[in-house]
């Protein structure tokens, strides 16, 4: 409902292309493999469609798209399929993005460690200061701890969100929310289109 | 979600809520640069307090009108000059379509007066907190794109865009850090409101953590749905080939996805052009496989078809009804009709 029609159409077109390519590529009969092929193709389609849409009003393609494709590209067995779906050049970009994502993750980990150590060092001094301030404020003790608890909750949930959204590890704060927004919209369209496909292929059984 | 209050409320809350409404403000079209209420502060040296009081309400009235035209109303005559900020679009509007416009509008927002110690900011696309001196008038809280029609203060220069002014709220700190923080916080709140609209059932919940909870649940359920649907698709089709797409195009879901017959042509053209000859070859292989159930010799089949099909897309399309066999009668013909004009 939020997604504009053009996006849906582009997505669907890309989805069909990739599904065809997937069907041609994999002779596998296993249900799981087929499902993975379907999921892979739909994910790639989603990423490509959203990248194309981001090209029109010129803004950078969303970070989750790259990360999603990179995640799929990282698995070796998907390589042939992905090469077919995207052109060869596209696949190279995806592989490069995968390497970059890996590096980015390492950077994020390093940064987190540094930050944690810094916090520990300065935490003692700051806490003393803050604690005294809080106590002196009227009833401030309870309030501050409530706020701190709320902040901790928010932080925990942001962490969960980062793990959910592809490529969210490297994002912080504002960009995380925007990526989540984009991702949710695209997920919704993906679900709708897959449902359409399901219903469309159902009469065959009858 | 905070909705803009009726303008008869007192000043700070009005300003605060208008601020909240202003943030999702996609300026309709490029920022028809409206002078901010900030000018009032600059001219506030002469302006009376009652004038200041009177002003926000009228501006609030303007702002409350949804989808007021981008052209700002003429600034009220008296000493406090400036016109209100462009009308906000309410969060119910399709943000995601307008988001690009909004951001580009922000980017092209009319400039800030480069008053003395503004924290240095890269020009394009960044919001800039109001310089401390003007905000220190501190009368009300309006945030808007500014085009300078301020009479006083020596800051009436219309320069490079991409500055958004933030008025200091009443009784709050006015140094640049807190202003920047507040701008950031407003951005975050704007995104949170968008997300709240997107995720069903979030409007009742208040508080960031719970909303985030809902969002996480929603994302997880969507992902699970995708998995389930893909499993179902894989189960429905004997193998992952989708030769029956023509029938799909004409069925309901084709309509749902916005692909009616007319657009179906586009879709087909798009797909054919994307896939190119090689794609067509693959499709032929698919058809071949489906028809003969022959998985063992795809290569031979490919070579056969290849000779016939190379560069003969129209031929292929016209012969499609015979290939898409399992739904010959109606959909095949319809598909043929939809494809042949290509």
PDB file of C-alpha atoms in Angstrom, chain A residues 1-5 8-10 12-14 16-17 19-29 31-39 41-43 52-53 57 59 71 84 150 153-158 160-161 164-166 173-175 177-185 187-188 190-205, chain B residues 93-97 99-100 103 184 187-189 191-192 194-195 197-200 208-210 212-213 215-220 222-223 225-227 229-249 251-259 263 266-268 270-272 274-275 282-283 285-286 289-290 295 298 326:
ATOM      1  CA  UNK A   1       0.000   0.000   0.000  1.00  0.00           C
ATOM      2  CA  UNK A   2       2.914   2.258   0.605  1.00  0.00           C
ATOM      3  CA  UNK A   3       4.965   1.011  -2.216  1.00  0.00           C
ATOM      4  CA  UNK A   4       4.362   2.748  -5.489  1.00  0.00           C
ATOM      5  CA  UNK A   5       3.119   0.693  -8.344  1.00  0.00           C
ATOM      6  CA  UNK A   8       5.918  -3.372  -7.541  1.00  0.00           C
ATOM      7  CA  UNK A   9       6.026  -3.887 -11.229  1.00  0.00           C
ATOM      8  CA  UNK A  10       9.765  -3.636 -11.437  1.00  0.00           C
ATOM      9  CA  UNK A  12       7.726  -8.461 -10.093  1.00  0.00           C
ATOM     10  CA  UNK A  13       9.468  -8.317 -13.406  1.00  0.00           C
ATOM     11  CA  UNK A  14      12.788  -8.900 -11.787  1.00  0.00           C
ATOM     12  CA  UNK A  16      10.050 -13.489 -12.706  1.00  0.00           C
ATOM     13  CA  UNK A  17      13.337 -13.151 -14.456  1.00  0.00           C
ATOM     14  CA  UNK A  19      12.843 -17.273 -10.956  1.00  0.00           C
ATOM     15  CA  UNK A  20      13.135 -18.342 -14.527  1.00  0.00           C
ATOM     16  CA  UNK A  21      16.860 -18.236 -14.292  1.00  0.00           C
ATOM     17  CA  UNK A  22      16.701 -20.193 -11.086  1.00  0.00           C
ATOM     18  CA  UNK A  23      14.475 -22.765 -12.617  1.00  0.00           C
ATOM     19  CA  UNK A  24      16.778 -23.261 -15.465  1.00  0.00           C
ATOM     20  CA  UNK A  25      19.853 -23.474 -13.349  1.00  0.00           C
ATOM     21  CA  UNK A  26      18.943 -25.865 -10.652  1.00  0.00           C
ATOM     22  CA  UNK A  27      18.065 -29.341 -11.573  1.00  0.00           C
ATOM     23  CA  UNK A  28      17.770 -30.094  -7.937  1.00  0.00           C
ATOM     24  CA  UNK A  29      14.689 -31.864  -6.883  1.00  0.00           C
ATOM     25  CA  UNK A  31      12.296 -29.217  -1.659  1.00  0.00           C
ATOM     26  CA  UNK A  32      14.675 -27.332   0.528  1.00  0.00           C
ATOM     27  CA  UNK A  33      16.976 -26.473  -2.281  1.00  0.00           C
ATOM     28  CA  UNK A  34      14.135 -25.291  -4.344  1.00  0.00           C
ATOM     29  CA  UNK A  35      12.875 -23.164  -1.550  1.00  0.00           C
ATOM     30  CA  UNK A  36      16.294 -21.686  -1.103  1.00  0.00           C
ATOM     31  CA  UNK A  37      16.466 -20.974  -4.775  1.00  0.00           C
ATOM     32  CA  UNK A  38      13.131 -19.253  -4.646  1.00  0.00           C
ATOM     33  CA  UNK A  39      14.106 -17.244  -1.650  1.00  0.00           C
ATOM     34  CA  UNK A  41      15.851 -15.169  -6.384  1.00  0.00           C
ATOM     35  CA  UNK A  42      13.209 -13.146  -4.629  1.00  0.00           C
ATOM     36  CA  UNK A  43      15.775 -11.498  -2.421  1.00  0.00           C
ATOM     37  CA  UNK A  52      16.764   0.660  -9.568  1.00  0.00           C
ATOM     38  CA  UNK A  53      14.153   2.704  -7.806  1.00  0.00           C
ATOM     39  CA  UNK A  57      15.526  10.279  -7.732  1.00  0.00           C
ATOM     40  CA  UNK A  59      19.978   8.735  -3.948  1.00  0.00           C
ATOM     41  CA  UNK A  71      25.054 -12.245   2.034  1.00  0.00           C
ATOM     42  CA  UNK A  84      22.666 -16.008 -14.135  1.00  0.00           C
ATOM     43  CA  UNK A 150      14.373   2.856  29.218  1.00  0.00           C
ATOM     44  CA  UNK A 153      15.782  -1.299  26.690  1.00  0.00           C
ATOM     45  CA  UNK A 154      15.902   0.807  23.585  1.00  0.00           C
ATOM     46  CA  UNK A 155      19.529  -0.069  23.087  1.00  0.00           C
ATOM     47  CA  UNK A 156      18.833  -3.755  23.425  1.00  0.00           C
ATOM     48  CA  UNK A 157      16.065  -3.596  20.898  1.00  0.00           C
ATOM     49  CA  UNK A 158      18.166  -1.609  18.507  1.00  0.00           C
ATOM     50  CA  UNK A 160      18.097  -6.934  17.868  1.00  0.00           C
ATOM     51  CA  UNK A 161      16.978  -4.810  14.967  1.00  0.00           C
ATOM     52  CA  UNK A 164      17.493  -8.577  11.759  1.00  0.00           C
ATOM     53  CA  UNK A 165      18.009  -6.019   9.084  1.00  0.00           C
ATOM     54  CA  UNK A 166      20.669  -7.098   6.636  1.00  0.00           C
ATOM     55  CA  UNK A 173      20.802   5.460  15.024  1.00  0.00           C
ATOM     56  CA  UNK A 174      19.193   7.434  12.304  1.00  0.00           C
ATOM     57  CA  UNK A 175      20.400   5.433   9.350  1.00  0.00           C
ATOM     58  CA  UNK A 177      15.775   3.565  11.261  1.00  0.00           C
ATOM     59  CA  UNK A 178      15.689   4.627   7.643  1.00  0.00           C
ATOM     60  CA  UNK A 179      17.049   1.308   6.513  1.00  0.00           C
ATOM     61  CA  UNK A 180      14.463  -0.463   8.602  1.00  0.00           C
ATOM     62  CA  UNK A 181      11.789   1.633   6.966  1.00  0.00           C
ATOM     63  CA  UNK A 182      12.920   0.732   3.495  1.00  0.00           C
ATOM     64  CA  UNK A 183      13.376  -2.858   4.394  1.00  0.00           C
ATOM     65  CA  UNK A 184       9.928  -3.210   5.880  1.00  0.00           C
ATOM     66  CA  UNK A 185       8.314  -1.728   2.805  1.00  0.00           C
ATOM     67  CA  UNK A 187       9.454  -7.035   2.682  1.00  0.00           C
ATOM     68  CA  UNK A 188       5.797  -6.227   2.507  1.00  0.00           C
ATOM     69  CA  UNK A 190       7.834  -9.194  -1.427  1.00  0.00           C
ATOM     70  CA  UNK A 191       5.224 -11.003   0.615  1.00  0.00           C
ATOM     71  CA  UNK A 192       2.429  -9.655  -1.526  1.00  0.00           C
ATOM     72  CA  UNK A 193       4.098 -10.637  -4.749  1.00  0.00           C
ATOM     73  CA  UNK A 194       4.943 -14.092  -3.514  1.00  0.00           C
ATOM     74  CA  UNK A 195       1.358 -14.559  -2.477  1.00  0.00           C
ATOM     75  CA  UNK A 196       0.253 -13.513  -5.909  1.00  0.00           C
ATOM     76  CA  UNK A 197       2.570 -16.014  -7.472  1.00  0.00           C
ATOM     77  CA  UNK A 198       1.293 -18.705  -5.207  1.00  0.00           C
ATOM     78  CA  UNK A 199      -2.285 -18.077  -6.056  1.00  0.00           C
ATOM     79  CA  UNK A 200      -1.409 -17.743  -9.675  1.00  0.00           C
ATOM     80  CA  UNK A 201       0.125 -21.130  -9.875  1.00  0.00           C
ATOM     81  CA  UNK A 202      -2.537 -22.790  -7.862  1.00  0.00           C
ATOM     82  CA  UNK A 203      -5.051 -23.510 -10.655  1.00  0.00           C
ATOM     83  CA  UNK A 204      -2.489 -25.724 -12.246  1.00  0.00           C
ATOM     84  CA  UNK A 205      -3.013 -28.307  -9.629  1.00  0.00           C
TER      85      UNK A 205
ATOM     86  CA  UNK B  93       0.385  11.111   3.744  1.00  0.00           C
ATOM     87  CA  UNK B  94       2.412   8.629   1.813  1.00  0.00           C
ATOM     88  CA  UNK B  95       5.727   9.455   3.221  1.00  0.00           C
ATOM     89  CA  UNK B  96       7.686   6.886   1.543  1.00  0.00           C
ATOM     90  CA  UNK B  97       6.806   8.265  -1.800  1.00  0.00           C
ATOM     91  CA  UNK B  99      10.575  10.897   1.304  1.00  0.00           C
ATOM     92  CA  UNK B 100      12.827  11.632  -1.571  1.00  0.00           C
ATOM     93  CA  UNK B 103      14.969  15.065   1.683  1.00  0.00           C
ATOM     94  CA  UNK B 184      18.867  14.940  15.620  1.00  0.00           C
ATOM     95  CA  UNK B 187      14.790  13.468  12.971  1.00  0.00           C
ATOM     96  CA  UNK B 188      14.702  10.310  14.957  1.00  0.00           C
ATOM     97  CA  UNK B 189      11.211  11.040  16.144  1.00  0.00           C
ATOM     98  CA  UNK B 191      11.407   8.289  11.513  1.00  0.00           C
ATOM     99  CA  UNK B 192       9.801   6.630  14.463  1.00  0.00           C
ATOM    100  CA  UNK B 194       6.833   6.830   9.989  1.00  0.00           C
ATOM    101  CA  UNK B 195       7.631   3.409  11.276  1.00  0.00           C
ATOM    102  CA  UNK B 197       2.432   4.139  10.693  1.00  0.00           C
ATOM    103  CA  UNK B 198       3.958   1.405   8.703  1.00  0.00           C
ATOM    104  CA  UNK B 199       3.730  -1.248  11.307  1.00  0.00           C
ATOM    105  CA  UNK B 200       0.142  -2.029  12.135  1.00  0.00           C
ATOM    106  CA  UNK B 208      10.229   4.103  21.845  1.00  0.00           C
ATOM    107  CA  UNK B 209      11.075   0.750  23.300  1.00  0.00           C
ATOM    108  CA  UNK B 210       7.645  -0.746  22.852  1.00  0.00           C
ATOM    109  CA  UNK B 212      10.686  -0.975  18.552  1.00  0.00           C
ATOM    110  CA  UNK B 213       9.368  -4.179  19.975  1.00  0.00           C
ATOM    111  CA  UNK B 215       8.692  -3.316  14.693  1.00  0.00           C
ATOM    112  CA  UNK B 216      10.945  -6.198  15.483  1.00  0.00           C
ATOM    113  CA  UNK B 217       8.022  -8.540  15.725  1.00  0.00           C
ATOM    114  CA  UNK B 218       6.692  -7.309  12.458  1.00  0.00           C
ATOM    115  CA  UNK B 219       9.972  -7.719  10.651  1.00  0.00           C
ATOM    116  CA  UNK B 220      10.380 -11.198  12.013  1.00  0.00           C
ATOM    117  CA  UNK B 222       7.422 -10.795   7.528  1.00  0.00           C
ATOM    118  CA  UNK B 223      10.610 -12.709   7.123  1.00  0.00           C
ATOM    119  CA  UNK B 225       6.144 -15.251   5.855  1.00  0.00           C
ATOM    120  CA  UNK B 226       8.603 -14.914   3.036  1.00  0.00           C
ATOM    121  CA  UNK B 227      10.166 -18.196   3.973  1.00  0.00           C
ATOM    122  CA  UNK B 229       5.665 -18.553   0.905  1.00  0.00           C
ATOM    123  CA  UNK B 230       8.827 -19.493  -0.858  1.00  0.00           C
ATOM    124  CA  UNK B 231       8.547 -22.982   0.525  1.00  0.00           C
ATOM    125  CA  UNK B 232       5.026 -23.117  -0.729  1.00  0.00           C
ATOM    126  CA  UNK B 233       5.997 -21.886  -4.139  1.00  0.00           C
ATOM    127  CA  UNK B 234       8.721 -24.428  -4.323  1.00  0.00           C
ATOM    128  CA  UNK B 235       6.305 -27.120  -3.319  1.00  0.00           C
ATOM    129  CA  UNK B 236       3.666 -26.115  -5.800  1.00  0.00           C
ATOM    130  CA  UNK B 237       5.914 -26.179  -8.775  1.00  0.00           C
ATOM    131  CA  UNK B 238       7.448 -29.483  -9.613  1.00  0.00           C
ATOM    132  CA  UNK B 239      10.575 -27.646 -10.423  1.00  0.00           C
ATOM    133  CA  UNK B 240      11.323 -24.020 -10.179  1.00  0.00           C
ATOM    134  CA  UNK B 241      10.247 -23.068 -13.588  1.00  0.00           C
ATOM    135  CA  UNK B 242       7.630 -20.552 -14.201  1.00  0.00           C
ATOM    136  CA  UNK B 243       6.516 -21.143 -17.677  1.00  0.00           C
ATOM    137  CA  UNK B 244       2.938 -20.575 -16.744  1.00  0.00           C
ATOM    138  CA  UNK B 245       3.485 -16.914 -16.450  1.00  0.00           C
ATOM    139  CA  UNK B 246       1.114 -15.974 -19.151  1.00  0.00           C
ATOM    140  CA  UNK B 247      -1.721 -17.518 -17.324  1.00  0.00           C
ATOM    141  CA  UNK B 248      -0.495 -15.725 -14.294  1.00  0.00           C
ATOM    142  CA  UNK B 249      -0.475 -12.439 -16.054  1.00  0.00           C
ATOM    143  CA  UNK B 251      -5.319 -13.933 -13.666  1.00  0.00           C
ATOM    144  CA  UNK B 252      -6.343 -11.942 -10.704  1.00  0.00           C
ATOM    145  CA  UNK B 253      -3.024 -11.708  -9.079  1.00  0.00           C
ATOM    146  CA  UNK B 254      -1.694 -10.229 -12.207  1.00  0.00           C
ATOM    147  CA  UNK B 255      -4.276  -7.557 -11.771  1.00  0.00           C
ATOM    148  CA  UNK B 256      -3.479  -7.198  -8.169  1.00  0.00           C
ATOM    149  CA  UNK B 257       0.120  -6.662  -8.938  1.00  0.00           C
ATOM    150  CA  UNK B 258      -0.936  -3.975 -11.276  1.00  0.00           C
ATOM    151  CA  UNK B 259      -0.268  -5.861 -14.429  1.00  0.00           C
ATOM    152  CA  UNK B 263       0.876  -3.299 -18.699  1.00  0.00           C
ATOM    153  CA  UNK B 266       5.317  -3.812 -20.826  1.00  0.00           C
ATOM    154  CA  UNK B 267       6.135  -6.574 -18.491  1.00  0.00           C
ATOM    155  CA  UNK B 268       6.753  -8.984 -21.250  1.00  0.00           C
ATOM    156  CA  UNK B 270      10.747  -5.757 -20.047  1.00  0.00           C
ATOM    157  CA  UNK B 271      11.403  -9.345 -19.333  1.00  0.00           C
ATOM    158  CA  UNK B 272      12.315 -10.157 -22.867  1.00  0.00           C
ATOM    159  CA  UNK B 274      16.202  -8.053 -19.829  1.00  0.00           C
ATOM    160  CA  UNK B 275      16.721 -11.623 -20.553  1.00  0.00           C
ATOM    161  CA  UNK B 282      16.773 -20.468 -21.189  1.00  0.00           C
ATOM    162  CA  UNK B 283      13.079 -20.123 -21.360  1.00  0.00           C
ATOM    163  CA  UNK B 285      14.951 -24.865 -22.324  1.00  0.00           C
ATOM    164  CA  UNK B 286      12.428 -24.596 -19.588  1.00  0.00           C
ATOM    165  CA  UNK B 289      11.979 -29.583 -20.093  1.00  0.00           C
ATOM    166  CA  UNK B 290       8.464 -29.160 -19.091  1.00  0.00           C
ATOM    167  CA  UNK B 295      16.036 -33.585 -17.539  1.00  0.00           C
ATOM    168  CA  UNK B 298      19.233 -30.309 -21.436  1.00  0.00           C
ATOM    169  CA  UNK B 326      -1.375 -26.592 -19.912  1.00  0.00           C
TER     170      UNK B 326
END
